[in-house]
Coordinates of C-alpha atoms and ligand atoms in Angstrom, one line a residue:
M1 CA -0.7 -57.2 -15.5
V2 CA -1.1 -53.9 -15.5
S3 CA -0.8 -52.4 -19.6
M4 CA 1.8 -49.4 -20.2
E5 CA -0.8 -47.8 -21.3
T6 CA -2.5 -47.6 -18.1
L7 CA 0.7 -46.7 -16.4
V8 CA 1.7 -44.2 -18.7
S9 CA -1.6 -42.7 -18.5
L10 CA -1.7 -42.8 -14.3
C11 CA 2.2 -41.6 -14.2
K12 CA 0.8 -38.2 -16.4
R13 CA -2.3 -37.8 -14.5
R14 CA -1.1 -38.4 -11.1
G15 CA 1.9 -36.1 -11.6
F16 CA 4.8 -39.1 -11.6
V17 CA 6.2 -38.7 -15.0
F18 CA 5.6 -36.2 -18.0
Q19 CA 6.8 -36.3 -21.9
S20 CA 9.6 -34.1 -21.8
S21 CA 9.1 -30.8 -23.4
E22 CA 5.6 -31.6 -23.9
I23 CA 4.4 -28.0 -24.9
Y24 CA 6.9 -28.4 -27.5
G25 CA 5.2 -31.9 -29.1
G26 CA 7.4 -33.7 -27.2
I27 CA 11.3 -35.1 -27.5
G28 CA 11.8 -38.6 -28.3
S29 CA 12.5 -41.2 -25.3
S30 CA 13.0 -38.4 -22.8
W31 CA 10.5 -38.1 -19.9
D32 CA 10.2 -35.7 -16.6
Y33 CA 9.7 -37.0 -13.4
G34 CA 6.8 -35.0 -11.9
P35 CA 6.7 -34.2 -7.9
L36 CA 5.6 -37.7 -7.0
G37 CA 7.9 -39.7 -9.4
V38 CA 10.9 -37.7 -8.1
E39 CA 10.1 -38.7 -4.3
L40 CA 9.5 -42.5 -5.5
R41 CA 12.7 -42.0 -7.8
N42 CA 14.8 -40.4 -4.3
K43 CA 13.0 -43.1 -2.4
I44 CA 14.5 -45.5 -4.4
K45 CA 18.0 -44.2 -4.7
R46 CA 17.8 -43.5 -0.9
V47 CA 17.1 -47.1 0.0
W48 CA 19.6 -48.7 -2.5
W49 CA 22.6 -46.3 -0.8
R50 CA 21.6 -47.0 2.8
D51 CA 21.4 -50.8 1.7
F52 CA 23.9 -51.5 -0.2
V53 CA 26.6 -48.4 0.7
Q54 CA 25.8 -46.8 4.5
R55 CA 24.8 -50.3 5.8
R56 CA 28.0 -51.8 4.5
P57 CA 31.2 -52.3 6.5
D58 CA 32.9 -53.2 3.2
M59 CA 31.5 -50.8 0.9
L60 CA 32.3 -47.1 0.5
G61 CA 30.3 -44.2 -1.8
L62 CA 31.7 -42.1 -4.7
D63 CA 30.3 -39.2 -6.9
A64 CA 32.2 -39.0 -10.3
S65 CA 31.9 -36.6 -12.7
I66 CA 30.0 -37.1 -16.0
L67 CA 32.3 -35.5 -18.6
M68 CA 35.7 -37.5 -18.3
H69 CA 39.0 -37.6 -20.1
P70 CA 38.2 -38.8 -23.7
T71 CA 41.0 -41.5 -23.2
V72 CA 39.0 -43.3 -20.6
W73 CA 36.6 -44.4 -23.5
K74 CA 39.1 -45.7 -25.3
A75 CA 40.5 -47.8 -22.6
S76 CA 37.3 -48.8 -21.6
G77 CA 36.8 -50.2 -25.2
H78 CA 33.9 -47.9 -25.5
V79 CA 34.9 -46.3 -28.1
D80 CA 35.6 -49.1 -30.3
N81 CA 33.1 -51.4 -28.9
F82 CA 30.1 -49.7 -27.5
T83 CA 27.9 -50.0 -30.8
D84 CA 24.9 -51.6 -31.8
P85 CA 24.5 -52.8 -36.1
M86 CA 22.0 -51.0 -37.6
V87 CA 20.0 -50.8 -40.7
D88 CA 17.9 -48.0 -42.5
C89 CA 15.3 -47.9 -44.7
R90 CA 15.7 -46.4 -48.3
E91 CA 12.2 -45.2 -48.5
C92 CA 11.2 -44.3 -45.2
R93 CA 14.4 -43.3 -43.5
H94 CA 13.4 -45.4 -40.3
R95 CA 16.3 -47.2 -38.2
F96 CA 16.6 -50.4 -36.8
R97 CA 18.5 -52.5 -34.6
V98 CA 19.9 -55.6 -36.5
D99 CA 19.1 -57.9 -33.8
Q100 CA 15.5 -56.4 -33.4
L101 CA 14.4 -57.0 -37.2
A102 CA 13.0 -60.8 -36.0
E103 CA 11.3 -59.7 -33.2
T104 CA 9.5 -56.6 -34.8
P105 CA 5.6 -57.5 -37.1
W106 CA 5.9 -56.1 -40.5
V107 CA 3.8 -54.2 -43.0
H108 CA 3.3 -56.6 -46.1
Y109 CA 1.9 -55.6 -49.3
C110 CA 0.7 -58.5 -50.9
P111 CA 0.9 -59.7 -54.3
A112 CA -1.3 -62.7 -54.1
T113 CA -4.2 -60.4 -52.8
K114 CA -3.8 -57.7 -55.6
G115 CA -1.3 -55.6 -53.1
N116 CA -3.7 -55.8 -49.9
K117 CA -1.8 -54.5 -46.6
F118 CA -1.2 -56.8 -44.0
T119 CA 0.5 -56.7 -40.7
I120 CA 2.1 -59.8 -40.0
P121 CA 3.5 -61.0 -36.3
A122 CA 7.3 -60.7 -35.9
G123 CA 9.3 -63.8 -37.5
G124 CA 6.1 -64.9 -39.5
A125 CA 5.4 -65.0 -43.2
C126 CA 2.6 -64.2 -45.2
S127 CA -0.5 -66.9 -44.8
H128 CA -1.6 -65.9 -49.0
C129 CA 1.8 -65.4 -50.5
G130 CA 4.2 -67.2 -48.2
A131 CA 6.8 -64.3 -48.0
A132 CA 9.1 -63.4 -45.3
R133 CA 10.0 -60.3 -44.5
T134 CA 13.0 -59.1 -46.7
L135 CA 11.7 -54.8 -46.7
C136 CA 11.3 -52.3 -44.2
P137 CA 8.8 -53.7 -41.4
D138 CA 7.5 -50.0 -41.1
C139 CA 6.5 -48.9 -44.2
G140 CA 6.6 -52.4 -46.1
K141 CA 8.0 -50.7 -49.4
G142 CA 11.9 -49.6 -48.9
E143 CA 14.8 -51.9 -49.0
L144 CA 16.9 -52.1 -46.0
T145 CA 20.7 -50.6 -46.3
P146 CA 23.5 -53.5 -45.5
P147 CA 24.2 -53.1 -41.7
R148 CA 26.7 -50.3 -39.9
Q149 CA 27.7 -49.9 -37.1
F150 CA 26.4 -47.2 -35.1
N151 CA 28.3 -46.1 -31.8
L152 CA 26.1 -45.3 -29.0
M153 CA 28.1 -42.8 -26.9
F154 CA 26.9 -39.0 -26.7
K155 CA 30.1 -36.7 -28.4
T156 CA 30.3 -33.2 -26.9
L157 CA 32.7 -30.7 -27.3
M158 CA 34.6 -29.6 -24.2
G159 CA 35.7 -25.8 -24.3
P160 CA 34.6 -22.6 -25.4
V161 CA 35.8 -22.7 -28.7
E162 CA 34.4 -25.0 -31.1
E163 CA 37.2 -25.6 -33.3
D164 CA 39.6 -25.9 -30.7
A165 CA 37.4 -27.5 -28.3
A166 CA 38.5 -31.5 -27.1
V167 CA 35.6 -34.3 -28.1
T168 CA 34.5 -35.9 -25.4
Y169 CA 31.4 -38.1 -24.4
L170 CA 28.7 -38.5 -22.2
R171 CA 29.3 -41.2 -19.6
P172 CA 27.5 -44.2 -21.3
E173 CA 28.1 -45.9 -17.8
T174 CA 28.8 -44.9 -14.1
A175 CA 31.0 -47.6 -14.0
Q176 CA 34.4 -46.2 -15.3
G177 CA 34.5 -43.4 -12.7
I178 CA 34.8 -45.7 -10.2
F179 CA 38.0 -47.8 -11.9
V180 CA 39.5 -44.6 -12.8
N181 CA 39.3 -43.7 -8.9
F182 CA 39.8 -47.1 -7.8
D183 CA 43.8 -46.1 -6.5
N184 CA 42.4 -42.6 -5.2
V185 CA 39.8 -44.7 -2.9
L186 CA 42.4 -47.5 -2.0
Q187 CA 44.9 -44.7 -1.0
S188 CA 42.5 -42.2 0.9
M189 CA 40.3 -44.9 2.9
R190 CA 43.0 -47.6 3.2
R191 CA 41.1 -50.6 2.2
K192 CA 41.8 -54.6 2.1
L193 CA 40.3 -56.7 -0.2
P194 CA 37.3 -57.4 -0.5
F195 CA 35.4 -53.7 -0.6
G196 CA 32.9 -52.1 -3.2
I197 CA 32.5 -48.6 -4.6
G198 CA 29.2 -47.4 -5.3
Q199 CA 27.7 -44.9 -7.6
I200 CA 24.5 -43.4 -8.4
G201 CA 24.2 -41.1 -11.3
K202 CA 23.1 -40.1 -14.8
A203 CA 24.0 -42.1 -17.8
F204 CA 23.2 -41.3 -21.6
R205 CA 23.2 -43.5 -24.5
N206 CA 22.0 -42.7 -27.9
E207 CA 20.2 -45.7 -28.2
I208 CA 18.9 -46.6 -31.8
T209 CA 15.5 -48.0 -31.0
P210 CA 14.5 -46.3 -27.7
G211 CA 11.1 -46.7 -26.1
N212 CA 8.7 -48.6 -23.7
F213 CA 8.4 -45.4 -21.5
I214 CA 11.1 -45.3 -19.3
F215 CA 12.5 -48.7 -20.1
R216 CA 14.9 -47.9 -22.5
T217 CA 15.3 -44.1 -22.9
R218 CA 18.7 -41.9 -23.9
E219 CA 18.9 -40.4 -20.9
F220 CA 18.7 -42.7 -17.8
E221 CA 20.1 -42.9 -14.4
Q222 CA 22.3 -46.1 -12.7
M223 CA 23.2 -47.4 -9.2
E224 CA 26.3 -49.4 -9.8
I225 CA 28.8 -50.9 -7.2
E226 CA 32.2 -52.3 -8.8
Y227 CA 33.1 -54.9 -5.7
F228 CA 36.9 -55.7 -6.1
V229 CA 37.9 -59.0 -5.1
N230 CA 41.6 -61.1 -4.6
P231 CA 41.2 -63.0 -7.3
H232 CA 44.3 -65.1 -5.6
E233 CA 42.2 -66.2 -2.7
T234 CA 39.4 -68.8 -2.1
V235 CA 36.0 -68.3 0.1
E236 CA 34.6 -71.7 1.1
G237 CA 36.8 -73.4 -1.2
R238 CA 35.8 -71.8 -4.3
P239 CA 37.7 -68.9 -6.3
A240 CA 36.7 -65.3 -4.7
D241 CA 35.3 -63.7 -7.6
E242 CA 32.8 -66.7 -8.2
Y243 CA 31.6 -66.6 -4.6
W244 CA 31.4 -62.8 -4.5
H245 CA 29.0 -63.3 -8.0
D246 CA 26.8 -65.8 -6.6
R247 CA 26.5 -63.5 -3.2
W248 CA 26.0 -60.3 -5.0
I249 CA 23.0 -62.2 -6.9
E250 CA 21.3 -63.2 -4.1
D251 CA 21.6 -59.9 -2.3
C252 CA 20.5 -58.3 -5.4
L253 CA 17.2 -60.7 -5.5
A254 CA 16.5 -60.4 -1.9
W255 CA 16.8 -56.2 -1.7
F256 CA 13.9 -56.4 -4.5
R257 CA 11.8 -58.4 -3.0
R258 CA 12.1 -57.0 0.3
Y259 CA 10.8 -53.9 -1.1
G260 CA 7.5 -55.5 -2.3
I261 CA 8.3 -57.2 -5.8
Q262 CA 6.6 -60.4 -5.9
S263 CA 9.0 -63.4 -6.4
D264 CA 7.0 -64.7 -9.3
N265 CA 7.9 -61.5 -11.1
L266 CA 11.9 -61.7 -10.9
R267 CA 13.8 -64.2 -12.4
L268 CA 17.9 -64.9 -13.4
H269 CA 19.1 -65.1 -16.7
E270 CA 22.7 -66.2 -17.2
H271 CA 24.0 -65.0 -20.4
A272 CA 25.4 -67.7 -23.0
R273 CA 28.8 -67.6 -24.3
D274 CA 28.0 -65.5 -27.2
E275 CA 25.6 -63.2 -25.2
L276 CA 28.8 -61.8 -22.7
A277 CA 30.3 -58.4 -22.9
H278 CA 33.8 -58.9 -24.3
Y279 CA 35.1 -58.0 -20.4
A280 CA 32.7 -60.2 -18.6
K281 CA 33.6 -63.9 -17.0
R282 CA 29.9 -64.5 -16.5
T283 CA 26.8 -62.5 -16.0
A284 CA 23.2 -63.2 -14.9
D285 CA 20.6 -60.2 -15.5
V286 CA 17.9 -60.2 -12.9
Q287 CA 14.9 -60.0 -15.3
Y288 CA 11.5 -58.3 -14.1
R289 CA 8.2 -59.6 -15.7
F290 CA 7.4 -55.8 -17.2
P291 CA 4.5 -55.0 -19.1
I292 CA 6.5 -55.7 -22.1
G293 CA 7.4 -59.1 -21.0
W294 CA 10.6 -60.6 -19.1
S295 CA 13.5 -57.9 -19.3
E296 CA 16.5 -57.1 -17.9
L297 CA 15.9 -55.2 -14.9
M298 CA 19.6 -55.2 -13.8
G299 CA 23.0 -57.1 -14.5
I300 CA 25.4 -58.8 -12.5
A301 CA 28.6 -59.3 -14.4
N302 CA 32.4 -60.8 -13.5
R303 CA 34.1 -58.1 -15.3
T304 CA 37.2 -60.0 -14.3
D305 CA 40.4 -57.5 -14.1
F306 CA 39.6 -56.0 -17.4
D307 CA 39.3 -52.7 -16.8
L308 CA 41.9 -52.1 -14.2
K309 CA 44.3 -53.5 -16.5
Q310 CA 42.8 -51.3 -19.1
H311 CA 43.2 -48.1 -17.6
A312 CA 46.6 -48.9 -16.4
K313 CA 47.8 -49.5 -19.9
F314 CA 46.7 -46.5 -21.1
S315 CA 47.2 -44.2 -18.2
G316 CA 50.3 -45.9 -17.5
K317 CA 49.7 -46.1 -13.7
A318 CA 49.8 -48.9 -12.2
L319 CA 46.2 -50.0 -10.7
T320 CA 47.0 -52.7 -8.0
Y321 CA 46.7 -53.8 -4.8
F322 CA 49.1 -55.1 -2.1
D323 CA 48.4 -58.4 -1.0
E324 CA 50.3 -58.1 2.7
E325 CA 50.0 -62.1 3.1
R326 CA 51.2 -63.1 0.1
K327 CA 53.4 -59.9 -0.3
E328 CA 52.8 -59.4 -3.9
H329 CA 50.4 -56.9 -5.7
V330 CA 47.4 -58.3 -7.6
V331 CA 44.9 -56.6 -10.0
P332 CA 41.6 -57.2 -8.4
Y333 CA 38.7 -58.9 -10.0
V334 CA 35.4 -57.4 -9.9
I335 CA 31.8 -57.9 -9.8
E336 CA 29.5 -55.3 -10.7
P337 CA 25.9 -55.4 -9.7
S338 CA 24.6 -52.3 -11.8
A339 CA 20.7 -51.5 -11.9
G340 CA 18.7 -48.9 -13.7
V341 CA 17.0 -46.2 -11.5
D342 CA 14.2 -45.8 -13.9
R343 CA 13.9 -49.6 -14.7
A344 CA 13.5 -50.0 -10.9
L345 CA 11.2 -47.3 -10.6
L346 CA 9.1 -48.6 -13.4
A347 CA 9.2 -52.1 -12.3
F348 CA 8.1 -51.0 -8.2
L349 CA 5.4 -49.4 -10.2
A350 CA 4.0 -52.0 -12.2
D351 CA 4.3 -54.4 -9.1
A352 CA 2.8 -52.2 -6.8
Y353 CA -0.3 -51.6 -9.3
R354 CA -3.6 -53.6 -8.3
E355 CA -7.3 -53.0 -9.4
E356 CA -9.6 -53.9 -6.6
E357 CA -13.7 -54.0 -5.8
V358 CA -14.7 -52.2 -2.9
R359 CA -18.3 -52.0 -2.0
G360 CA -19.4 -52.5 -5.8
E361 CA -16.9 -49.8 -6.9
K362 CA -13.5 -50.3 -8.3
R363 CA -10.4 -48.9 -6.2
V364 CA -7.2 -48.5 -7.7
V365 CA -4.1 -49.1 -5.8
L366 CA -0.3 -48.6 -5.2
R367 CA 0.7 -51.4 -2.9
F368 CA 4.0 -49.7 -2.6
H369 CA 6.5 -50.2 0.3
P370 CA 5.9 -47.7 2.5
E371 CA 9.6 -46.9 2.4
L372 CA 9.3 -46.1 -1.2
A373 CA 5.8 -44.5 -1.1
P374 CA 6.1 -40.9 -2.8
A375 CA 4.3 -39.6 0.3
S376 CA 4.6 -41.3 3.9
V377 CA 1.2 -39.6 4.7
A378 CA -1.6 -38.0 3.9
V379 CA -3.1 -35.2 6.5
L380 CA -6.6 -34.7 5.5
P381 CA -9.1 -32.4 7.5
L382 CA -12.7 -33.6 7.9
L383 CA -14.4 -30.1 7.9
K384 CA -12.5 -27.1 6.0
K385 CA -14.7 -24.8 7.0
R386 CA -13.7 -25.4 10.8
D387 CA -10.9 -23.3 11.7
D388 CA -9.9 -25.1 14.5
I389 CA -9.7 -28.5 12.4
V390 CA -7.8 -26.9 9.6
R391 CA -5.3 -25.4 12.1
T392 CA -4.7 -28.6 14.1
A393 CA -4.5 -30.8 10.8
H394 CA -1.5 -27.9 9.5
A395 CA 0.2 -28.3 12.7
I396 CA -0.2 -32.3 12.4
R397 CA 1.4 -31.8 8.7
D398 CA 4.1 -29.1 9.9
E399 CA 5.6 -31.5 12.8
L400 CA 5.3 -34.8 10.6
S401 CA 6.9 -33.1 7.4
R402 CA 10.4 -32.5 9.9
D403 CA 11.4 -36.5 8.8
L404 CA 8.7 -37.6 6.5
T405 CA 7.0 -36.7 3.1
V406 CA 3.3 -35.7 3.9
V407 CA 0.7 -34.3 2.0
Y408 CA -2.4 -32.1 2.9
D409 CA -5.4 -32.1 0.9
D410 CA -8.8 -30.7 1.6
T411 CA -10.3 -30.0 -1.7
A412 CA -12.7 -33.2 -1.7
A413 CA -15.0 -35.3 0.7
I414 CA -13.3 -37.5 2.5
G415 CA -14.2 -40.8 0.5
R416 CA -12.9 -39.4 -2.7
L417 CA -9.8 -37.8 -0.7
Y418 CA -9.2 -41.6 0.8
R419 CA -9.0 -43.1 -3.0
R420 CA -6.7 -40.4 -4.2
Q421 CA -3.9 -41.6 -1.8
D422 CA -4.7 -45.1 -2.8
E423 CA -3.9 -44.4 -6.0
V424 CA -0.8 -43.1 -5.9
G425 CA 0.3 -45.8 -3.1
T426 CA 0.2 -43.4 0.3
P427 CA 0.4 -45.8 3.1
Y428 CA -1.5 -43.8 5.4
C429 CA -4.2 -41.4 5.9
V430 CA -4.4 -39.1 8.9
T431 CA -8.1 -37.7 9.9
V432 CA -8.7 -34.6 11.8
D433 CA -12.4 -34.4 13.0
V434 CA -14.7 -33.1 15.4
Q435 CA -14.1 -35.3 18.5
T436 CA -10.7 -34.4 17.7
V437 CA -10.9 -30.6 18.4
G438 CA -14.4 -30.9 20.4
D439 CA -17.3 -28.9 20.0
S440 CA -18.3 -26.6 22.0
D441 CA -21.4 -25.1 20.8
K442 CA -22.7 -29.0 21.5
G443 CA -20.6 -28.9 25.0
E444 CA -18.7 -32.1 23.3
P445 CA -14.9 -31.7 24.6
A446 CA -11.8 -32.3 22.3
D447 CA -10.5 -35.8 22.4
G448 CA -7.1 -34.7 21.1
K449 CA -7.1 -38.1 19.1
V450 CA -6.9 -38.8 15.0
T451 CA -7.5 -41.6 12.8
I452 CA -5.1 -43.3 11.2
R453 CA -6.2 -45.5 8.2
D454 CA -4.4 -48.0 7.0
R455 CA -4.2 -47.9 2.8
D456 CA -3.9 -52.1 2.5
S457 CA -6.6 -53.2 4.7
M458 CA -8.8 -49.8 4.8
E459 CA -9.0 -50.5 8.3
Q460 CA -9.0 -47.4 10.9
I461 CA -7.5 -46.8 14.4
R462 CA -8.0 -43.6 16.7
V463 CA -4.5 -42.6 18.6
E464 CA -3.4 -39.7 20.5
A465 CA -2.4 -36.6 18.0
A466 CA 0.7 -36.2 20.7
R467 CA 1.7 -40.2 19.5
L468 CA 1.2 -39.7 15.9
A469 CA 4.9 -39.1 15.1
Q470 CA 5.7 -42.0 17.1
V471 CA 2.8 -44.4 15.9
I472 CA 3.5 -43.5 12.3
G473 CA 7.4 -43.7 12.6
D474 CA 7.0 -47.7 14.1
L475 CA 4.7 -48.5 11.1
L476 CA 7.2 -47.3 8.2
R477 CA 9.5 -48.9 10.3
G478 CA 7.9 -52.4 9.6
T479 CA 5.5 -52.8 13.0
A480 CA 2.7 -54.6 11.5
W481 CA -0.8 -52.7 11.3
A482 CA -2.2 -55.4 13.6
E483 CA 0.5 -54.9 16.5
V484 CA -0.4 -51.2 16.3
A485 CA -4.1 -51.3 16.2
A486 CA -4.1 -53.6 19.0
G487 CA -2.0 -51.4 21.0
A488 CA -4.1 -48.1 19.9
G489 CA -6.0 -47.8 22.9
R490 CA -3.6 -47.7 25.2
S491 CA -2.2 -44.0 25.6
Ligands
GAP1 N1 28.5 -51.2 -16.2 C1 27.2 -52.1 -16.7 C2 26.3 -51.4 -17.4 O1 26.3 -50.1 -17.6 P1 24.3 -52.3 -18.5 O2 23.4 -53.7 -18.9 O3 24.6 -51.9 -19.9 O4 25.8 -52.2 -17.7 C3 22.5 -51.8 -16.3 O5 23.2 -51.2 -17.9 C4 21.7 -51.2 -16.3 O6 21.2 -50.2 -16.4 C5 20.2 -52.2 -17.2 O7 20.7 -53.4 -16.7 C6 19.5 -51.3 -16.7 O8 18.4 -51.1 -15.4 C7 19.9 -49.8 -17.0 N2 20.2 -49.3 -18.4 C8 20.8 -49.7 -19.3 N3 20.6 -48.9 -20.6 C9 19.7 -48.3 -20.4 C10 18.5 -47.2 -21.3 N4 18.9 -47.1 -22.4 N5 17.5 -46.8 -20.5 C11 17.4 -46.8 -19.0 N6 17.7 -47.9 -18.5 C12 19.0 -48.7 -19.1

């Protein structure tokens, strides 16, 4: 598995992710997505939306605002319960989440060795004096304060005059925007249960211990679905909520596999009773084997009727569905598949990373699924001094870029250009050479063909430039390289 250090370095060097405000020394846990990062991010969001919202007859979309009425957060339980217990070091002021103390290596000044400094692995005891950690794990000197509850929501003031402005919060999850719009969507779109509402948007949490690159940040983006089911119905002999929970777990796992995540790097983690959120009947996390170890990639919770009932109680508005068959009003149960865009991006990046040996040299390649690769095609002129080659290459770039993300590069020799594109995961390179345009000095006619090079096999085929857009389109839609290569001779 690739190390986080290698990924961070590649991301910076090749324009995927930069430290936010870097020229001012950076700001903790904020990251900016560069030219390739934003393409990858947009493509992840686009295929998620297409597969889970656009293509499903039982799904609709929504884009709710980040700032909401403050009572939303009272009703949802976030004001009272969205807290982490934390302790502070009285000496160095470092802050820790209580539940992470046991997982943190600790600094120890050992009295049995004249105060020598040791760093002891998480949860371990000193092998010289036998002491277990009691002081600050970071400085090894300071006492820790008793645990205090720390609310993770970012407070802000709404209104032009600070004294009169209302306190509200940056949303810590996109979900509540869906719950408070449940009735609006139901009335305007006339749906029958079960149906779901999907949303992609930013969320903010004042995490006590952000870190591990884009894995845990204070500003991040979520792709969330609230899927409403009738709790009085059964499907295949099972309560509808339990049936649909399992269906969504399967669909989410299949989605990550479909876009290239290796099955061995995915697993399910069922929340034990004491791990469950206050609203959940059952939650299963999809975990990924990140460079930091197995960690949550997304969660799929059965939130029951908790949220709709809470918002009905606090708003005084009925948030129910009329079941025509049973002639009764019901509060739907909700299955919630909730994924982080940034974590998905990190997983796709880590999973795609390969170091290979090609003719005695190291080749770094990101084997992204073609639909996720930041650039779908690179157009590379073989000789940048030949105007006709450059002109043709530009014309091809212009044509392909109507539907695809295309890069043009003529700043190095072809071998180097191929390696550059491998390193950022571009699935296909198109080369324009002398044969394409012909050489009148030597009396060689143009053949009008270009070379397509496949990133993974590094094989090359020649196709008519006039057929290029169609051939690339077929490849991106999933036609196998071998099949395209076999037909390449045909015009
Ligand atoms: N509405 C349910 C909800 O928000 P969650 O498990 O707290 O559930 C869902 O968050 C997903 O959002 C996580 O699985 C993760 O992918 C992403 N996420 C949560 N906190 C994050 C953070 N601080 N940084 C990056 N991604 C985060």
